[in-house]
Coordinates of C-alpha atoms in Angstrom, one line a residue:
X1 CA 9.5 -65.8 -63.6
X2 CA 5.9 -65.6 -62.2
X3 CA 6.0 -69.2 -61.1
X4 CA 8.1 -68.1 -58.1
X5 CA 7.5 -64.3 -58.1
X6 CA 3.7 -64.3 -58.2
X7 CA 3.3 -60.9 -56.4
X8 CA 5.8 -59.2 -58.8
X9 CA 4.1 -60.8 -61.8
X10 CA 0.7 -59.6 -60.7
X11 CA 2.0 -56.0 -60.4
X12 CA 3.9 -56.2 -63.7
X13 CA 0.8 -57.5 -65.5
X14 CA -1.1 -54.4 -64.4
X15 CA 1.7 -52.1 -65.5
X16 CA 2.2 -50.3 -68.8
X17 CA 5.0 -52.7 -69.6
X18 CA 2.9 -55.8 -68.8
X19 CA 0.0 -54.5 -70.8
X20 CA 2.2 -53.9 -73.8
X21 CA 3.6 -57.4 -73.7
X22 CA 0.6 -59.5 -72.7
X23 CA -2.3 -57.6 -74.3
X24 CA -0.7 -56.0 -77.3
X25 CA 2.1 -58.4 -78.0
X26 CA 4.8 -55.7 -78.1
X27 CA 7.8 -57.8 -77.3
X28 CA 10.1 -54.8 -77.3
X29 CA 8.5 -53.6 -74.1
X30 CA 10.4 -54.2 -70.8
X31 CA 10.2 -57.7 -69.3
X32 CA 11.9 -59.1 -66.2
X33 CA 15.2 -59.9 -67.8
X34 CA 15.5 -56.4 -69.3
X35 CA 15.8 -54.9 -65.8
X36 CA 17.2 -57.8 -63.7
X37 CA 19.3 -59.5 -66.4
X38 CA 18.8 -63.1 -67.4
X39 CA 21.5 -65.0 -65.5
X40 CA 23.6 -62.8 -63.1
X41 CA 20.6 -61.8 -61.1
X42 CA 21.4 -60.1 -57.8
X43 CA 19.2 -58.6 -55.1
X44 CA 17.6 -55.3 -56.0
X45 CA 18.5 -54.1 -52.5
X46 CA 22.2 -53.9 -53.5
X47 CA 23.3 -50.4 -54.4
X48 CA 25.0 -51.5 -57.6
X49 CA 21.8 -53.3 -58.7
X50 CA 19.7 -50.3 -58.0
X51 CA 22.0 -48.2 -60.2
X52 CA 22.2 -50.8 -62.9
X53 CA 18.4 -51.0 -63.1
X54 CA 18.2 -47.2 -63.4
X55 CA 20.7 -47.4 -66.2
X56 CA 18.8 -50.1 -67.9
X57 CA 15.7 -47.9 -68.1
X58 CA 17.7 -45.7 -70.5
X59 CA 17.7 -48.6 -73.0
X60 CA 14.2 -47.7 -73.9
X61 CA 13.6 -44.3 -72.2
X62 CA 16.7 -42.6 -73.5
X63 CA 15.5 -39.0 -73.4
X64 CA 13.9 -39.4 -70.0
X65 CA 17.2 -40.8 -68.5
X66 CA 19.1 -38.0 -70.2
X67 CA 17.0 -35.3 -68.6
X68 CA 17.0 -37.2 -65.3
X69 CA 20.8 -37.1 -65.3
X70 CA 20.8 -33.3 -65.6
X71 CA 19.2 -33.2 -62.1
X72 CA 20.9 -33.6 -58.8
X73 CA 19.2 -37.0 -58.3
X74 CA 20.6 -38.2 -61.6
X75 CA 24.1 -36.7 -61.1
X76 CA 24.8 -38.3 -57.8
X77 CA 23.3 -41.6 -59.0
X78 CA 25.8 -41.5 -61.9
X79 CA 28.6 -41.0 -59.3
X80 CA 27.5 -44.2 -57.4
X81 CA 25.1 -42.9 -54.8
X82 CA 22.1 -45.2 -54.7
X83 CA 20.2 -43.6 -51.9
X84 CA 18.6 -40.9 -54.1
X85 CA 15.4 -40.8 -56.2
X86 CA 15.7 -43.2 -59.1
X87 CA 13.3 -44.3 -61.9
X88 CA 11.8 -47.1 -59.8
X89 CA 11.4 -44.9 -56.7
X90 CA 9.1 -42.5 -58.4
X91 CA 7.4 -44.7 -61.1
X92 CA 7.2 -48.0 -59.0
X93 CA 9.4 -50.9 -59.9
X94 CA 6.8 -53.4 -61.2
X95 CA 3.5 -51.6 -61.3
X96 CA 4.7 -48.8 -63.6
X97 CA 1.7 -46.9 -64.8
X98 CA 1.0 -44.0 -67.2
X99 CA 1.5 -40.6 -65.6
X100 CA -2.2 -39.8 -66.1
X101 CA -3.4 -43.0 -64.4
X102 CA -5.0 -42.2 -61.1
X103 CA -3.0 -45.1 -59.4
X104 CA 0.3 -43.9 -60.7
X105 CA 2.8 -42.8 -58.1
X106 CA 3.6 -39.8 -60.2
X107 CA 0.0 -38.8 -60.9
X108 CA -0.6 -35.2 -59.9
X109 CA -2.8 -36.4 -57.0
X110 CA -0.1 -38.7 -55.7
X111 CA 3.1 -36.8 -56.1
X112 CA 3.2 -35.2 -52.7
X113 CA 2.9 -38.6 -51.1
X114 CA 5.6 -40.0 -53.4
X115 CA 8.0 -37.1 -52.8
X116 CA 7.4 -37.3 -49.1
X117 CA 9.1 -40.7 -49.1
X118 CA 12.4 -38.7 -49.2
X119 CA 11.4 -35.0 -48.7
X120 CA 9.3 -35.1 -45.5
X121 CA 8.2 -31.5 -45.9
X122 CA 7.1 -31.8 -49.5
X123 CA 4.0 -29.7 -50.5
X124 CA 1.7 -29.4 -53.5
X125 CA 3.9 -26.4 -54.5
X126 CA 7.1 -28.3 -54.0
X127 CA 6.1 -31.1 -56.4
X128 CA 5.8 -28.8 -59.3
X129 CA 9.5 -29.4 -59.7
X130 CA 10.2 -30.8 -63.2
X131 CA 12.3 -34.0 -62.8
X132 CA 12.6 -34.3 -66.6
X133 CA 12.9 -30.6 -67.4
X134 CA 14.7 -29.7 -70.7
X135 CA 16.4 -26.4 -71.3
X136 CA 16.1 -27.0 -75.1
X137 CA 12.3 -27.3 -75.1
X138 CA 10.8 -23.8 -74.9
X139 CA 7.2 -25.0 -75.4
X140 CA 7.1 -27.3 -72.4
X141 CA 9.7 -25.5 -70.2
X142 CA 9.8 -21.8 -71.1
X143 CA 11.2 -20.6 -67.8
X144 CA 14.1 -23.1 -67.9
X145 CA 14.8 -22.2 -71.5
X146 CA 14.9 -18.5 -70.7
X147 CA 17.1 -19.0 -67.7
X148 CA 19.5 -21.2 -69.7
X149 CA 19.8 -18.7 -72.6
X150 CA 20.3 -15.8 -70.2
X151 CA 23.2 -17.5 -68.5
X152 CA 24.7 -18.4 -71.9
X153 CA 24.6 -14.8 -73.0
X154 CA 26.0 -13.6 -69.7
X155 CA 28.9 -16.1 -70.0
X156 CA 29.6 -15.0 -73.5
X157 CA 29.6 -11.3 -72.7
X158 CA 31.8 -11.6 -69.6
X159 CA 34.4 -13.8 -71.2
X160 CA 34.5 -11.8 -74.4
X161 CA 35.2 -8.6 -72.5
X162 CA 37.6 -9.8 -69.9
X163 CA 39.5 -12.4 -72.0
X164 CA 39.8 -9.6 -74.6
X165 CA 41.1 -7.2 -71.9
X166 CA 43.7 -9.8 -70.7
X167 CA 44.8 -10.6 -74.2
X168 CA 45.4 -6.9 -75.1
X169 CA 47.2 -6.4 -71.8
X170 CA 49.4 -9.4 -72.4
X171 CA 50.3 -8.3 -75.9
X172 CA 51.1 -4.7 -74.8
X173 CA 53.1 -5.6 -71.8
X174 CA 55.0 -8.3 -73.6
X175 CA 56.4 -5.7 -76.0
X176 CA 57.9 -3.7 -73.2
X177 CA 61.0 -4.6 -71.2
X178 CA 60.0 -6.4 -68.0
X179 CA 60.1 -4.0 -65.1
X180 CA 62.6 -5.7 -62.8
X181 CA 62.4 -4.7 -59.1
X182 CA 65.8 -4.8 -57.4
X183 CA 65.4 -4.9 -53.6
X184 CA 68.4 -3.8 -51.6
X185 CA 69.1 -4.8 -48.0
X186 CA 67.3 -2.7 -45.5
X187 CA 64.9 -1.2 -48.1
X188 CA 61.5 -0.3 -46.8
X189 CA 58.3 -2.0 -47.9
X190 CA 54.8 -0.5 -48.2
X191 CA 52.0 -2.2 -46.2
X192 CA 49.1 -3.0 -48.5
X193 CA 47.0 -5.6 -46.6
X194 CA 46.5 -6.2 -42.9
X195 CA 46.8 -9.7 -41.4
X196 CA 43.0 -9.9 -41.1
X197 CA 42.5 -9.2 -44.8
X198 CA 45.2 -11.7 -45.8
X199 CA 43.6 -14.4 -43.5
X200 CA 40.2 -13.7 -44.9
X201 CA 41.5 -13.9 -48.5
X202 CA 43.2 -17.2 -47.7
X203 CA 40.1 -18.7 -46.2
X204 CA 38.0 -17.4 -49.0
X205 CA 40.3 -19.0 -51.6
X206 CA 40.2 -22.3 -49.8
X207 CA 36.4 -22.1 -49.5
X208 CA 36.0 -21.3 -53.2
X209 CA 38.3 -24.2 -54.3
X210 CA 36.4 -26.7 -52.1
X211 CA 33.1 -25.4 -53.5
X212 CA 34.5 -25.6 -57.1
X213 CA 35.8 -29.1 -56.8
X214 CA 32.8 -30.6 -54.9
X215 CA 30.3 -28.7 -57.0
X216 CA 31.6 -29.3 -60.5
X217 CA 32.3 -33.0 -59.8
X218 CA 28.5 -33.3 -59.5
X219 CA 27.7 -30.8 -62.2
X220 CA 29.9 -32.8 -64.7
X221 CA 29.1 -36.2 -63.3
X222 CA 29.3 -37.8 -66.7
X223 CA 32.9 -36.5 -67.3
X224 CA 35.7 -39.0 -67.4
X225 CA 37.3 -37.6 -64.2
X226 CA 34.2 -37.1 -62.0
X227 CA 33.9 -40.7 -60.6
X228 CA 37.6 -40.8 -59.6
X229 CA 37.5 -37.3 -58.0
X230 CA 34.3 -38.3 -56.1
X231 CA 35.9 -41.4 -54.7
X232 CA 38.9 -39.3 -53.5
X233 CA 36.4 -36.9 -51.9
X234 CA 34.8 -39.8 -50.0
X235 CA 31.6 -40.2 -52.0
X236 CA 28.6 -37.9 -52.8
X237 CA 27.5 -37.7 -49.1
X238 CA 30.9 -36.5 -47.9
X239 CA 31.2 -34.2 -50.9
X240 CA 27.8 -32.6 -50.1
X241 CA 28.9 -32.0 -46.5
X242 CA 32.2 -30.5 -47.6
X243 CA 30.3 -28.3 -50.1
X244 CA 28.0 -27.0 -47.4
X245 CA 30.8 -26.4 -44.9
X246 CA 32.7 -24.4 -47.5
X247 CA 29.5 -22.5 -48.5
X248 CA 28.9 -21.6 -44.8
X249 CA 32.5 -20.4 -44.5
X250 CA 32.2 -18.3 -47.6
X251 CA 28.9 -16.8 -46.2
X252 CA 30.5 -16.0 -42.8
X253 CA 33.5 -14.3 -44.4
X254 CA 31.3 -12.4 -46.9
X255 CA 28.7 -11.1 -44.4
X256 CA 31.4 -10.6 -41.7
X257 CA 33.2 -8.3 -44.2
X258 CA 30.0 -6.4 -45.0
X259 CA 29.2 -5.9 -41.4
X260 CA 32.8 -4.8 -40.7
X261 CA 32.7 -2.3 -43.5
X262 CA 29.4 -0.9 -42.3
X263 CA 30.7 -0.6 -38.8
X264 CA 33.8 1.2 -40.1
X265 CA 31.7 3.7 -42.0
X266 CA 29.4 4.3 -39.1
X267 CA 32.3 4.8 -36.6
X268 CA 34.3 7.0 -39.0
X269 CA 34.9 10.3 -37.1
X270 CA 33.0 13.3 -38.4
X271 CA 36.2 15.3 -39.2
X272 CA 37.4 12.4 -41.3
X273 CA 34.1 11.2 -42.8
X274 CA 34.3 8.3 -45.1
X275 CA 34.7 9.4 -48.7
X276 CA 32.6 7.1 -50.8
X277 CA 34.4 8.0 -54.0
X278 CA 37.8 8.8 -52.5
X279 CA 41.1 7.0 -53.5
X280 CA 40.8 4.5 -50.6
X281 CA 37.2 3.6 -51.5
X282 CA 36.3 0.5 -53.5
X283 CA 33.1 2.2 -54.9
X284 CA 33.5 2.7 -58.6
X285 CA 33.8 6.3 -59.7
X286 CA 34.8 8.7 -62.4
X287 CA 38.5 7.9 -61.9
X288 CA 38.0 4.3 -62.7
X289 CA 36.4 5.1 -66.1
X290 CA 39.3 7.5 -66.8
X291 CA 41.8 4.7 -65.9
X292 CA 40.0 2.3 -68.1
X293 CA 40.2 4.7 -71.1
X294 CA 43.9 5.4 -70.3
X295 CA 44.6 1.6 -70.2
X296 CA 42.8 1.1 -73.5
X297 CA 44.9 3.8 -75.1
X298 CA 48.0 2.2 -73.7
X299 CA 46.9 -1.2 -75.1
X300 CA 46.6 0.4 -78.6
X301 CA 49.8 2.4 -78.3
X302 CA 48.0 5.8 -78.2
X303 CA 49.1 6.8 -74.7
X304 CA 51.5 6.1 -71.9
X305 CA 51.1 3.4 -69.3
X306 CA 48.5 4.7 -66.8
X307 CA 49.5 5.7 -63.2
X308 CA 47.1 4.2 -60.6
X309 CA 46.1 5.1 -57.1
X310 CA 45.2 2.8 -54.2
X311 CA 42.7 0.6 -56.2
X312 CA 42.5 -0.1 -59.9
X313 CA 39.3 -0.6 -61.8
X314 CA 39.9 -4.3 -62.3
X315 CA 40.6 -4.8 -58.6
X316 CA 37.3 -3.1 -57.9
X317 CA 35.5 -5.4 -60.3
X318 CA 37.2 -8.4 -58.5
X319 CA 35.9 -7.0 -55.2
X320 CA 32.3 -6.4 -56.3
X321 CA 31.9 -9.6 -58.4
X322 CA 31.4 -11.8 -55.3
X323 CA 28.4 -9.6 -54.3
X324 CA 26.7 -10.6 -57.6
X325 CA 27.9 -14.2 -57.2
X326 CA 26.8 -14.4 -53.6
X327 CA 23.4 -13.2 -54.5
X328 CA 23.0 -15.6 -57.5
X329 CA 25.0 -18.6 -56.3
X330 CA 24.2 -18.1 -52.6
X331 CA 20.4 -17.7 -53.0
X332 CA 20.0 -20.6 -55.5
X333 CA 22.2 -22.7 -53.2
X334 CA 20.1 -22.0 -50.2
X335 CA 17.0 -22.9 -52.2
X336 CA 18.5 -26.3 -53.2
X337 CA 19.8 -26.9 -49.7
X338 CA 16.5 -26.2 -47.9
X339 CA 14.2 -27.2 -50.8
X340 CA 11.2 -28.4 -48.7
X341 CA 11.2 -25.0 -46.8
X342 CA 11.3 -22.9 -49.9
X343 CA 9.0 -25.3 -51.7
X344 CA 6.3 -24.5 -49.1
X345 CA 5.8 -21.1 -50.6
X346 CA 7.6 -21.1 -54.0
X347 CA 6.6 -23.2 -57.1
X348 CA 8.6 -26.3 -57.6
X349 CA 9.9 -25.2 -61.0
X350 CA 12.0 -22.6 -59.2
X351 CA 14.3 -25.4 -58.2
X352 CA 14.9 -26.2 -61.9
X353 CA 15.8 -22.6 -62.5
X354 CA 18.0 -22.5 -59.3
X355 CA 19.8 -25.6 -60.5
X356 CA 20.6 -23.9 -63.8
X357 CA 21.8 -20.6 -62.5
X358 CA 23.7 -22.2 -59.6
X359 CA 25.7 -24.3 -61.9
X360 CA 26.2 -21.8 -64.7
X361 CA 27.1 -18.9 -62.4
X362 CA 29.5 -21.2 -60.5
X363 CA 31.1 -22.1 -63.9
X364 CA 31.4 -18.4 -64.7
X365 CA 33.0 -17.6 -61.3
X366 CA 35.5 -20.5 -61.5
X367 CA 36.7 -19.8 -65.0
X368 CA 36.8 -16.1 -64.4
X369 CA 38.8 -16.5 -61.2
X370 CA 41.3 -19.0 -62.5
X371 CA 41.9 -17.2 -65.8
X372 CA 41.2 -13.5 -65.6
X373 CA 41.9 -13.0 -61.9
X374 CA 45.0 -15.2 -62.0
X375 CA 46.2 -13.3 -65.1
X376 CA 45.7 -9.9 -63.4
X377 CA 47.5 -11.0 -60.3
X378 CA 50.1 -13.5 -61.4
X379 CA 50.4 -14.3 -65.1
X380 CA 50.9 -10.9 -66.8
X381 CA 54.5 -10.5 -67.8
X382 CA 55.3 -8.0 -65.0
X383 CA 54.1 -10.4 -62.3
X384 CA 54.8 -13.9 -63.7
X385 CA 54.9 -16.5 -62.2
X386 CA 53.6 -15.4 -58.8
X387 CA 52.8 -12.2 -56.8
X388 CA 53.0 -13.0 -53.1
X389 CA 51.7 -9.6 -51.8
X390 CA 48.4 -11.2 -50.7
X391 CA 50.4 -13.4 -48.4
X392 CA 53.1 -11.1 -47.1
X393 CA 50.9 -8.1 -47.1
X394 CA 53.5 -5.7 -48.3
X395 CA 55.5 -4.7 -51.5
X396 CA 58.9 -3.1 -52.1
X397 CA 58.8 0.7 -52.1
X398 CA 60.3 0.8 -55.6
X399 CA 57.6 -1.6 -56.9
X400 CA 55.0 0.6 -55.2
X401 CA 56.2 3.7 -57.0
X402 CA 55.9 1.8 -60.3
X403 CA 52.6 0.1 -59.7
X404 CA 50.8 2.9 -57.8
X405 CA 52.6 6.1 -58.9
X406 CA 49.6 8.3 -58.2
X407 CA 49.1 6.9 -54.7
X408 CA 52.8 7.3 -54.0
X409 CA 52.7 10.9 -55.1
X410 CA 49.5 11.5 -53.0
X411 CA 51.0 10.0 -49.9
X412 CA 54.2 12.0 -50.2
X413 CA 52.2 15.2 -50.8
X414 CA 50.0 14.5 -47.7
X415 CA 53.0 13.6 -45.6
X416 CA 51.5 10.1 -44.9
X417 CA 54.0 7.8 -46.7
X418 CA 55.9 7.0 -43.5
X419 CA 52.7 5.6 -41.9
X420 CA 52.7 2.8 -44.5
X421 CA 56.4 1.9 -44.5
X422 CA 57.3 -1.4 -42.8
X423 CA 60.4 -3.7 -42.7
X424 CA 60.8 -6.2 -45.5
X425 CA 59.2 -9.6 -44.8
X426 CA 61.6 -12.3 -43.5
X427 CA 63.1 -14.8 -45.8
X428 CA 61.1 -17.5 -44.0
X429 CA 57.9 -15.5 -44.6
X430 CA 58.7 -15.1 -48.3
X431 CA 59.6 -18.7 -48.7
X432 CA 56.3 -19.9 -47.0
X433 CA 54.3 -17.4 -49.1
X434 CA 55.7 -18.7 -52.3
X435 CA 54.9 -22.3 -51.3
X436 CA 51.4 -21.4 -50.3
X437 CA 50.9 -19.2 -53.4
X438 CA 52.1 -21.8 -55.9
X439 CA 50.0 -24.5 -54.1
X440 CA 46.8 -22.4 -54.4
X441 CA 47.5 -21.3 -58.0
X442 CA 48.3 -24.9 -58.9
X443 CA 45.2 -26.2 -57.3
X444 CA 43.1 -23.5 -59.1
X445 CA 44.6 -24.4 -62.5
X446 CA 44.0 -28.1 -61.9
X447 CA 40.3 -27.4 -61.1
X448 CA 40.2 -25.1 -64.2
X449 CA 41.4 -28.0 -66.4
X450 CA 38.9 -30.4 -64.9
X451 CA 36.0 -27.9 -65.3
X452 CA 36.8 -27.0 -68.9
X453 CA 37.2 -30.6 -69.9
X454 CA 33.9 -31.4 -68.2
X455 CA 32.2 -28.5 -69.9
X456 CA 33.5 -29.5 -73.3
X457 CA 32.5 -33.2 -72.8
X458 CA 29.1 -32.1 -71.7
X459 CA 28.8 -29.7 -74.7
X460 CA 29.7 -32.5 -77.2
X461 CA 27.3 -34.9 -75.6

């Protein structure tokens, strides 16, 4: 090969591969044809060739390629995106040297310059990122190991508790006759959600589904479905843009809601001061614990079905969960989005931790939403197959009496029930709400199947 490619041969001869072959006679070390193939040689400038050469590195460096594929660089490369850091970009394509060699591109003294080829704002702190970090190696990567194990425990505890709750609820409610609501013509409905709340919920649902699909396609890049989904999304670049748009929408809705609630509390008239633990408050209180115990007793047949007020304890959990998720997923996502900025004052290994918690917490949120939340709202026997209240905003008065018996009694006693009574939604509204509801639930279940299959495939290796 060197008869024509003299420059490349000279660089190769100085490399760790060339030294192994020429000086030590180790014929198993990489030679030209191992990376470029023997006959069907194409330009290394072509995207497919760049990706193929990266894949070929794994023929010898199996562990290194495996850990590389657990990073964002490796994940998008697996999905066909060639314009990201690959083996040859960091280690040099021909003059590949040992990491401790002063001339190596990845020597500690040269890493900032190497990383700046893509990340213009890279700093000495930024390059402490571990491109081959391993969550199974406590001795070398203790922080990554701890972060990974913490998320595994968190996943296990959350799913054990809430899947158990759903299972007990399903078994108990299945043994009782389904409560059938008969709505007569002209019957009044009870207003539960304003159009602003319903619109925010719809936009939030869409944002979460876009985030889930675009994010987990990268997270499970080695799954059988990821390449196809990524093509449908328009490729990794388009998927990244969609992911960030959805994240921005989520953030605007979240912080807009928080500011709105703070404004409402601040403006609350003195004679009607906001009651932090009142029936209309989403702040958990003593009543929620009592409702939980009553629900547990009902599950086990030791008590009657509980009567609820405006909010149930599981609805409050659904409300507060995004605050935790926003903190964990949002903070880690911002770190990864603006890595050079955060890397200017945070150690690079923080991005390894951010990658772990961002993916694992997203997995937790997706599976929780599309199993537990869907069950609570749609799949329990009394609601199956769909509850459209979040789209119409109101529910039949008879259903309200059954679902929220304590709230109904309180409003009657206070003489405020009429303030919440509205006309029944139109047939057109109901029809559109069902179409929208089934579409969103169907999309969520499809994403759930993809995510679970990707998780299992990743788990099995």
